[in-house]
CSV table of C-alpha atoms (C1' of nucleotides) in Angstrom, one decimal:
chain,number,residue,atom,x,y,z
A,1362,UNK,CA,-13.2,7.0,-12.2
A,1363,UNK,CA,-10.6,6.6,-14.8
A,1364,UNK,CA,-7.7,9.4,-15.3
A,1365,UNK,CA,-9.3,9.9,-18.9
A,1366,UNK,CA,-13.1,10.1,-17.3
A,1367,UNK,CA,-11.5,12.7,-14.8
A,1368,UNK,CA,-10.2,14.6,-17.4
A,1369,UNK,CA,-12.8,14.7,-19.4
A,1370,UNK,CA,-14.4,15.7,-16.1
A,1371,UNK,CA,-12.4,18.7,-15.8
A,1372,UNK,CA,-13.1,20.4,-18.9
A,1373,UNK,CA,-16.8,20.7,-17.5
A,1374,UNK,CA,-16.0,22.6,-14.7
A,1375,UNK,CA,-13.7,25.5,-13.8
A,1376,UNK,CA,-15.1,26.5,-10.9
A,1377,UNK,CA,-14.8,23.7,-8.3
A,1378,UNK,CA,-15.0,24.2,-4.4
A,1379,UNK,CA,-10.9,25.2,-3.7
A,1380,UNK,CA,-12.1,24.4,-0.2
A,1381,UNK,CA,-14.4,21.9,1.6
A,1382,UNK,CA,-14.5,19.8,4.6
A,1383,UNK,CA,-15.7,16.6,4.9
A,1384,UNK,CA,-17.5,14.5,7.5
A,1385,UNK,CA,-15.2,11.7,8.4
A,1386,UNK,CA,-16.3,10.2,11.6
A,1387,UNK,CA,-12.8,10.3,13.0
A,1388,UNK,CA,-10.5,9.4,10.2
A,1389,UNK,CA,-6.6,9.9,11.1
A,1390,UNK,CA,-4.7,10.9,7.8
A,1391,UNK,CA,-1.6,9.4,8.8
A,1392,UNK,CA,-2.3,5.8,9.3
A,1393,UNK,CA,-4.6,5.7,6.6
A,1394,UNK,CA,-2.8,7.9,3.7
A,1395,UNK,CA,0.8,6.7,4.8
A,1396,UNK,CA,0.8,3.4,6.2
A,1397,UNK,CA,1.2,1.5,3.9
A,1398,UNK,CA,-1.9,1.6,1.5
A,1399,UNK,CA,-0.3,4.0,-0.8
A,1400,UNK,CA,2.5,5.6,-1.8
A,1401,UNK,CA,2.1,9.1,-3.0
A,1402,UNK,CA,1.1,11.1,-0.1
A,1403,UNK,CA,3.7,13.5,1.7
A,1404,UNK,CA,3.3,15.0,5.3
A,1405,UNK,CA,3.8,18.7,5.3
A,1406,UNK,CA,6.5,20.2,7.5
A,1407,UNK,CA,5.6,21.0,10.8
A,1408,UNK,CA,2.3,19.7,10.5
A,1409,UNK,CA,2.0,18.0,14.0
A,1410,UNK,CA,-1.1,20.4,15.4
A,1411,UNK,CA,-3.4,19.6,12.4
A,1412,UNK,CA,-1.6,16.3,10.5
A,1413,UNK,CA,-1.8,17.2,6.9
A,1414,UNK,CA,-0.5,15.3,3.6
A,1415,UNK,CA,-0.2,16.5,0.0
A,1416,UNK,CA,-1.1,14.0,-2.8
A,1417,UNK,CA,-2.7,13.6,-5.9
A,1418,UNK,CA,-5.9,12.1,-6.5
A,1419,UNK,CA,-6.5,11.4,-10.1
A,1420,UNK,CA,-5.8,14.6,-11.7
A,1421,UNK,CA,-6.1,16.7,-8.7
A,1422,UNK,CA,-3.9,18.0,-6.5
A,1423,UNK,CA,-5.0,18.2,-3.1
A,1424,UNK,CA,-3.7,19.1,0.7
A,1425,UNK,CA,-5.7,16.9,3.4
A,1426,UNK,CA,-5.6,18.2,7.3
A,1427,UNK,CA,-7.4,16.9,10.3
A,1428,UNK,CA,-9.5,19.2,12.0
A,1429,UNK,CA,-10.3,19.3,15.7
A,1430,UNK,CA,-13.1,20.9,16.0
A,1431,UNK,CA,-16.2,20.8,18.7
A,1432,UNK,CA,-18.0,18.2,16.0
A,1433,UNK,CA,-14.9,16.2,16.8
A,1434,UNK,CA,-11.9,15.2,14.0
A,1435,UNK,CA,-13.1,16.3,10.7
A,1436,UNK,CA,-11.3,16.6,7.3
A,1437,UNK,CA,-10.8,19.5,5.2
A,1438,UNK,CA,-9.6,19.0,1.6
A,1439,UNK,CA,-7.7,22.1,-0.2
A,1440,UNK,CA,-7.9,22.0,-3.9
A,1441,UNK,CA,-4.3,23.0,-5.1
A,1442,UNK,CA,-4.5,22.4,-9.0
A,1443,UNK,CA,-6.0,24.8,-11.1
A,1444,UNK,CA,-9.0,23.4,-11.3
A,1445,UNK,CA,-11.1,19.8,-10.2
A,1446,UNK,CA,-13.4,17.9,-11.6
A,1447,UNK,CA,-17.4,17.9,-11.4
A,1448,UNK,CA,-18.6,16.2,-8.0
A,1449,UNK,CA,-14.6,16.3,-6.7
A,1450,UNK,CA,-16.2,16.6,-3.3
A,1451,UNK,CA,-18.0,12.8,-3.6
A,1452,UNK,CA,-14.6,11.7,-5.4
A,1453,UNK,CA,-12.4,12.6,-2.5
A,1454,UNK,CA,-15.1,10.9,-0.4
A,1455,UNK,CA,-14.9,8.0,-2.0
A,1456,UNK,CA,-11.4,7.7,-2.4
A,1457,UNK,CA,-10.5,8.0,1.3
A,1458,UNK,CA,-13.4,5.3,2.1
A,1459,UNK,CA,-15.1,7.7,4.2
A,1460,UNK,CA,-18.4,6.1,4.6
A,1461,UNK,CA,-17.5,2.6,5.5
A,1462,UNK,CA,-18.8,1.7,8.9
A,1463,UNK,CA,-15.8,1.4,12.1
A,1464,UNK,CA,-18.4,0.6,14.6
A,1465,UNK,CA,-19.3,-2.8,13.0
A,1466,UNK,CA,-15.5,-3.6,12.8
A,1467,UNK,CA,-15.6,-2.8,16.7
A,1468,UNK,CA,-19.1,-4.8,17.5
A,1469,UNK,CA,-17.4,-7.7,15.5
A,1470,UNK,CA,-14.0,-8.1,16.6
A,1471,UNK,CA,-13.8,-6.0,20.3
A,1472,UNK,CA,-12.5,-9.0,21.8
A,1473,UNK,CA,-10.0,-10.3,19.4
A,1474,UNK,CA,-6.7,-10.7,20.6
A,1475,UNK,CA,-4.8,-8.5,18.2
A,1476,UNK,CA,-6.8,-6.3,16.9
A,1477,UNK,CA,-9.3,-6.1,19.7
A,1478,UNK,CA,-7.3,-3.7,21.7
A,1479,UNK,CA,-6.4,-1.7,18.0
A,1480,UNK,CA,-9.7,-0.9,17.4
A,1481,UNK,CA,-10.4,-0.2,20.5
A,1482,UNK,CA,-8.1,2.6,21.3
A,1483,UNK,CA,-7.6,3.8,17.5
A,1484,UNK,CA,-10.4,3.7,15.0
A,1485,UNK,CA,-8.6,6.2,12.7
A,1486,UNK,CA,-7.4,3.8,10.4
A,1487,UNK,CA,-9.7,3.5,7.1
A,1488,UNK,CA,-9.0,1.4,3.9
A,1489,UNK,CA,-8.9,3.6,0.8
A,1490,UNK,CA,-10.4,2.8,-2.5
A,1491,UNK,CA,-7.5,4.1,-4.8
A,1492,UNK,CA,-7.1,3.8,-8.7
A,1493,UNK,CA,-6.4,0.1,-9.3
A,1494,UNK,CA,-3.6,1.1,-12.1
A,1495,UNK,CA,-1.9,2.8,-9.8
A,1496,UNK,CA,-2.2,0.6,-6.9
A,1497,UNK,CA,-1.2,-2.2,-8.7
A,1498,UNK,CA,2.2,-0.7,-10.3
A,1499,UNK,CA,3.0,0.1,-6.6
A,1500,UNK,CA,2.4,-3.3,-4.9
A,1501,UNK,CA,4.6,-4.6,-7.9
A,1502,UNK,CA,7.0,-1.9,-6.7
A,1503,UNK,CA,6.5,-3.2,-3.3
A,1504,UNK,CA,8.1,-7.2,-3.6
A,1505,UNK,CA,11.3,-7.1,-1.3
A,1506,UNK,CA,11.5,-3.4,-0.8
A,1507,UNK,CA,10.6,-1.1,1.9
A,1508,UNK,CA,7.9,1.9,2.4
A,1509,UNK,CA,10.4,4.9,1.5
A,1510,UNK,CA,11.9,2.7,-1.4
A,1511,UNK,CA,8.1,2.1,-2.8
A,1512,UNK,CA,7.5,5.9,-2.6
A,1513,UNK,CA,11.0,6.6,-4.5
A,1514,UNK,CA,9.7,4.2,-7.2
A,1515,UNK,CA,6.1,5.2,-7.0
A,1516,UNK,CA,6.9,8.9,-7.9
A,1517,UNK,CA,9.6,8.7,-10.1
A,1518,UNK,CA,7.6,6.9,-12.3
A,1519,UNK,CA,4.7,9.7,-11.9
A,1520,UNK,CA,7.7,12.2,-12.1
A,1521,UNK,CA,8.6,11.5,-15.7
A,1522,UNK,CA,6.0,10.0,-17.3
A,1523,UNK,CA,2.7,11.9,-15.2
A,1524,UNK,CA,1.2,15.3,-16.5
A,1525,UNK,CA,1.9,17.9,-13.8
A,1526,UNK,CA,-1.1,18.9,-11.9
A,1527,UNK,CA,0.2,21.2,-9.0
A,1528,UNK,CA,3.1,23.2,-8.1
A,1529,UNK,CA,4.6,20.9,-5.9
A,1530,UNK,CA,7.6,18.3,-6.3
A,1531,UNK,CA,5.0,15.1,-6.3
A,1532,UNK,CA,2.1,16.9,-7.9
A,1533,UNK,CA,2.1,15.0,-11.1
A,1534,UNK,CA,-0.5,12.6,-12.1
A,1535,UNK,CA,0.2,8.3,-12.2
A,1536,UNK,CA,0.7,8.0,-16.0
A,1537,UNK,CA,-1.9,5.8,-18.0
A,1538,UNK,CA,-0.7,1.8,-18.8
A,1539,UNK,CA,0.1,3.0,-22.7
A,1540,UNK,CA,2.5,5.9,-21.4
A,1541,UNK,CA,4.4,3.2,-19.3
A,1542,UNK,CA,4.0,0.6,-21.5
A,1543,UNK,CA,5.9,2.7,-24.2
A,1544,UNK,CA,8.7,3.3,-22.5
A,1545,UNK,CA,10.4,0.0,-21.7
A,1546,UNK,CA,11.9,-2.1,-19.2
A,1547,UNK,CA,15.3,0.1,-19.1
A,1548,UNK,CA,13.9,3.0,-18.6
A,1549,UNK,CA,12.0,2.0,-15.4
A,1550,UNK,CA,15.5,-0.2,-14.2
A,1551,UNK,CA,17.0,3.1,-15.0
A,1552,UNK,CA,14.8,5.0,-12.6
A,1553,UNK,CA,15.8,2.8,-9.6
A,1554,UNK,CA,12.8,0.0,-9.7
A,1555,UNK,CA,15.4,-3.2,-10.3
A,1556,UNK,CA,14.2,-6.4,-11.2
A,1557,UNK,CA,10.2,-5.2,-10.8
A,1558,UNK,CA,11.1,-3.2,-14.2
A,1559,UNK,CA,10.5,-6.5,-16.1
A,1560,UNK,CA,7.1,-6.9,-14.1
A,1561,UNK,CA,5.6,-3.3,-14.6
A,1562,UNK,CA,6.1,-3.3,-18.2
A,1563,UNK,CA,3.9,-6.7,-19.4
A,1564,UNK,CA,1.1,-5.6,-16.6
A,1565,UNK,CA,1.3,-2.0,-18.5
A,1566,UNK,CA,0.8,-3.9,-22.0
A,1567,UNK,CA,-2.0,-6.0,-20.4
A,1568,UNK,CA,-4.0,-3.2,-19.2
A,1569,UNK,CA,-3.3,-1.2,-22.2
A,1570,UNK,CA,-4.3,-3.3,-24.9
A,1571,UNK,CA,-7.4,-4.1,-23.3
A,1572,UNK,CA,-6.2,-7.8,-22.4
A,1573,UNK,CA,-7.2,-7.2,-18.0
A,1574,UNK,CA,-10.0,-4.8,-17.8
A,1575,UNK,CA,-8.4,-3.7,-14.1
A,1576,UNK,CA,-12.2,-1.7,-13.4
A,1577,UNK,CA,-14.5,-5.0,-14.5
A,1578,UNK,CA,-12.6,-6.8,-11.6
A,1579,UNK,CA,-14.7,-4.6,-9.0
A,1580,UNK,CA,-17.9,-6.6,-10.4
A,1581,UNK,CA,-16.4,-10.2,-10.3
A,1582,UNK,CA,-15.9,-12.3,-7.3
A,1583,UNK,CA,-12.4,-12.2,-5.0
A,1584,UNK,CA,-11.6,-15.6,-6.0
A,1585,UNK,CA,-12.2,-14.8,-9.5
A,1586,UNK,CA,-10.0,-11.7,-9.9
A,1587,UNK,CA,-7.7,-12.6,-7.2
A,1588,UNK,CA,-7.1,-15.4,-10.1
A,1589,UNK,CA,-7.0,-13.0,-13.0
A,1590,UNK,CA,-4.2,-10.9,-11.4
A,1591,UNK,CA,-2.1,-14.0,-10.1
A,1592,UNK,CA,-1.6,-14.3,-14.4
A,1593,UNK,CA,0.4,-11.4,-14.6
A,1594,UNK,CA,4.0,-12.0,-13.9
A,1595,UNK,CA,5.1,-10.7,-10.6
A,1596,UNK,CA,1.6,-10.8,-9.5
A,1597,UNK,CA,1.8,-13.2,-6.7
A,1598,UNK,CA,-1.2,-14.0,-4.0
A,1599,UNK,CA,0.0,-11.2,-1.5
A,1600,UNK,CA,0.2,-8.2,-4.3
A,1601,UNK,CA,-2.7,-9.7,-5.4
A,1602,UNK,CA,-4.5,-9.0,-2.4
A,1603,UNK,CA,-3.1,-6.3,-1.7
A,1604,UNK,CA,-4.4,-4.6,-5.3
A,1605,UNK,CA,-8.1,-6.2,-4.2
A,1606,UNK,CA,-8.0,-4.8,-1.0
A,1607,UNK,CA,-7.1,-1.5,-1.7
A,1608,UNK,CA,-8.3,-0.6,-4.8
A,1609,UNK,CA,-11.1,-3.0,-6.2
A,1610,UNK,CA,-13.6,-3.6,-3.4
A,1611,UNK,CA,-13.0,-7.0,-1.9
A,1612,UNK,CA,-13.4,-6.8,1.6
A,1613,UNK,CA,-12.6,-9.9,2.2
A,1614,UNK,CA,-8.7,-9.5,1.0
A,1615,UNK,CA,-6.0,-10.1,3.4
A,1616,UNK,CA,-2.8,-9.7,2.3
A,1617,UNK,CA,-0.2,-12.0,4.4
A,1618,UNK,CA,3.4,-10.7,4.0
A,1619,UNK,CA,6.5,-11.5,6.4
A,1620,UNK,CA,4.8,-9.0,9.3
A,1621,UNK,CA,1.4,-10.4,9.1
A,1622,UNK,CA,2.3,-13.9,9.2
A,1623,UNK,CA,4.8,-13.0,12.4
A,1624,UNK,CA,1.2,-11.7,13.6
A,1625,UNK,CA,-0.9,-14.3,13.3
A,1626,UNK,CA,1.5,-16.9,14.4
A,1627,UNK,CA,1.9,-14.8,17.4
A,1628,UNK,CA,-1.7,-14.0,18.6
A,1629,UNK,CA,-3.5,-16.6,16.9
A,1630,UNK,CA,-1.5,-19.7,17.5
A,1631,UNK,CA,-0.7,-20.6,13.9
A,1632,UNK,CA,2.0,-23.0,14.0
A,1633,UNK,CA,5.6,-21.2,12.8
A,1634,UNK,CA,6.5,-21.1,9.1
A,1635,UNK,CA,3.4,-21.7,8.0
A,1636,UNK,CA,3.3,-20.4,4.4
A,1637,UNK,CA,1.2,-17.2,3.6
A,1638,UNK,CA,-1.1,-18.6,1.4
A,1639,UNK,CA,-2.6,-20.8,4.5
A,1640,UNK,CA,-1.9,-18.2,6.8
A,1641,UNK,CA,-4.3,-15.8,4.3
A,1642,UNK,CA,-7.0,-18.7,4.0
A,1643,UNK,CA,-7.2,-19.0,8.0
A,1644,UNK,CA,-7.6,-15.0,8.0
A,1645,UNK,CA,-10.3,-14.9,5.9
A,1646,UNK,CA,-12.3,-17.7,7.5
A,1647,UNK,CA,-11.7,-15.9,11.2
A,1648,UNK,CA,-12.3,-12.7,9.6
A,1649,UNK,CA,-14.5,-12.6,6.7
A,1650,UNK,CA,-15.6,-9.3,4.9
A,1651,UNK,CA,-13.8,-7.2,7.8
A,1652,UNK,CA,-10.1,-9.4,6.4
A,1653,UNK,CA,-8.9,-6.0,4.8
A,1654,UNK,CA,-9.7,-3.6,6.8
A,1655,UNK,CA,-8.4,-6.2,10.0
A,1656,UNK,CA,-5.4,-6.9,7.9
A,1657,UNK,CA,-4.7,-2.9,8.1
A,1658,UNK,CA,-5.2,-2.4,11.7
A,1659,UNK,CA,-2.7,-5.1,12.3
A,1660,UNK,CA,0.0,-4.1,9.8
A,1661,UNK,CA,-0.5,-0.8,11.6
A,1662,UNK,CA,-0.6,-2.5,15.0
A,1663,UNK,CA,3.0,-4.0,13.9
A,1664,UNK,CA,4.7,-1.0,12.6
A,1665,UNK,CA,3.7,0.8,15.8
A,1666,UNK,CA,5.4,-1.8,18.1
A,1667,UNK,CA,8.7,-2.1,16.0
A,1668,UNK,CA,9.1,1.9,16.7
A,1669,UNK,CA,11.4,2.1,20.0
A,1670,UNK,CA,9.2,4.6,21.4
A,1671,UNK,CA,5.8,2.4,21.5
A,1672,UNK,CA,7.5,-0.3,23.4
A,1673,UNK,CA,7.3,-4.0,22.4
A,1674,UNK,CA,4.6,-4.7,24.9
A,1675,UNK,CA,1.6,-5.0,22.8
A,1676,UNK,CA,-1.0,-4.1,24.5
A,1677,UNK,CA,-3.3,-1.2,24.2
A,1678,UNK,CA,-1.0,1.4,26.0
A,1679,UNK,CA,1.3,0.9,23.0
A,1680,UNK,CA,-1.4,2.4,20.8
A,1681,UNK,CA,-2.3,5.8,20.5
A,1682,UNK,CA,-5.2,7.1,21.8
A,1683,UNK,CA,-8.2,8.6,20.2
A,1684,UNK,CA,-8.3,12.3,20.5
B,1237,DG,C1',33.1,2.8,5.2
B,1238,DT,C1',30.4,-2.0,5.5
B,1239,DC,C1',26.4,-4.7,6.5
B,1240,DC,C1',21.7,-5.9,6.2
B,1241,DA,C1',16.8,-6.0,5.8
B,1242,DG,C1',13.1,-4.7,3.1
B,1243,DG,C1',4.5,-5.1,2.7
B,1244,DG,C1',7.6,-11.3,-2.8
B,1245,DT,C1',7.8,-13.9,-7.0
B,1246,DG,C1',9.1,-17.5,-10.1
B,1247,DA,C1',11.9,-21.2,-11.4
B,1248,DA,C1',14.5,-25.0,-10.2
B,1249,DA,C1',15.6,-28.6,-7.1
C,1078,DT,C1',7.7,-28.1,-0.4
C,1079,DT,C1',12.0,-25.7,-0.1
C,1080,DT,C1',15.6,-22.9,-1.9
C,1081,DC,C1',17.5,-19.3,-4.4
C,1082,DA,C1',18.3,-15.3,-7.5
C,1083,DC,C1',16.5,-11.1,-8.6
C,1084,DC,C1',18.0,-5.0,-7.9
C,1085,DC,C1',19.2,-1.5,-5.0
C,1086,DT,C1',18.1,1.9,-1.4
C,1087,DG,C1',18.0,3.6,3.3
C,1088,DG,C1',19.3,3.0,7.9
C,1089,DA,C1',22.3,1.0,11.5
DNA sequence: GTCCAGGGTGAAA
DNA sequence: TTTCACCCTGGA
């Protein structure tokens, strides 16, 4: 759904469920709604019982907790804008990729050398379907940075230019390509994003005008819109990827950055420096339509073992366990 | 305080 | 195919 058809959404309905839980089949909000994927999502203080994030989908402000109940982990969603759109239940659903089947991922892959023993001992980890605006202003956010760098740029941009939406410091809504496109290169170097100002600001005019039709890429093939986005400036193969992965239903993405090649060099014998782009090819043959999903278990697999306190071992003991 | 790496890309060599 | 500049923030 686009931020107009949401808001157009919302005038319907005033009276949306402020409360609802959702049947998630064991998703972990952590790994999947800050690991990477996106950007706007904030872990509430002392949260460590029930893991809980604020962020906003669309127009909607929303609080996400894990619940433990006798059912097993569950999700219950908390409405904190005014109001949400018709059907916000089935748009949180689908934006959180609840639905999309672990257990063939686990069938598939159970031996695999990497993320074998990920999936094994953590099936949390989902792939989201996000806006693909948004998603792709982040990834461009994301060449040579870091996570917490990516958020800063993320929501400043959402902080000035978005239409508030919640009471919160984040709770502002990504601003359309037109609103960012009429601002200007400065004015995005002026909030902190660098040299990626010069890239946000022609993708913004592209999608504006009407020139990329970011939705109409869901419907063509990954080869074919993996191609279309490699034309924008700044749009290289692995933000590319990332944008198809996480935000326009092509399975079969995976994104190869400095981490994942480190990976697959290590645990599948690729020979050292090999260049991303043949590192990506080799990922998709070995892993097919599971490539994004496999790509995020191992970027998770890797952040976990960089952290002092899940050893460098790599083996399943350095994964957390299901609960 | 300094130093350095960070979910890359495009242009030049 | 390889090398380098591009911005600048957070963490060591």
């Amino acid at each position: 759904m686009t931020l107009a058809e949401s808001n157009s959404a919302r005038a319907d309905t005033k009276h949306a469920t402020r409360h609802f839980k959702l049947h998630s089949d064991g998703l972990d909000p952590e790994s999947t709604l800050d690991g990477g994927q996106a950007f706007r999502w904030w872990r509430v203080p002392d949260s460590e019982d029930a893991p809980t994030y604020d962020g906003v989908i669309g127009s909607t402000a929303v609080r996400v907790t894990a619940v433990y109940d006798s059912a097993g982990v569950d999700i219950a969603v908390e409405v904190r804008s005014d109001d949400a759109p018709t059907g916000f239940q089935a748009i949180v659903t689908d934006y959180l990729g609840i639905g999309s089947d672990i257990s063939e991922l686990r069938s598939h892959f159970a031996d695999d050398p990497c993320i074998g023993p990920a999936i094994a001992g953590f099936s949390g980890l989902r792939l989201l379907r996000q806006d693909p605006w948004e998603c792709l202003v982040s990834f461009i956010c994301s060449s040579t940075s870091n996570i917490p760098r990516i958020k800063l740029n993320v929501n400043s941009i959402a902080r000035e230019l978005g239409q508030r939406v919640g009471s919160g410091d984040a709770d502002f809504t990504f601003p359309a390509p037109d609103v960012i496109a009429g601002t200007g290169e400065q004015f995005l170097r002026d909030l902190g994003l660098g040299f990626r100002a010069k890239y946000v600001i022609p993708a913004a005019e592209a999608v504006a005008c009407g020139g990329l039709d970011l939705f109409a890429l869901r419907e063509a093939s990954y080869y074919e819109a993996r191609a279309t986005l490699v034309r924008l400036v700044g749009v290289g193969e692995k933000i590319a990827d990332c944008v198809l992965a996480f935000s326009l239903d092509k399975s079969e993405a995976f994104p190869v950055d400095r981490h994942i090649r480190r990976a697959l060099e290590r645990w599948y014998g690729l020979p050292e420096g090999i260049n991303n782009s043949k590192a990506s090819d080799f990922a998709r043959e070995r892993f097919g339509r599971f490539g994004a999903v496999a790509q995020q278990y191992m970027f998770h697999r890797e952040r976990l073992s960089q952290r002092a306190n899940w050893g460098g071992d790599h083996t399943v003991h350095a994964l957390p366990e299901d609960r």
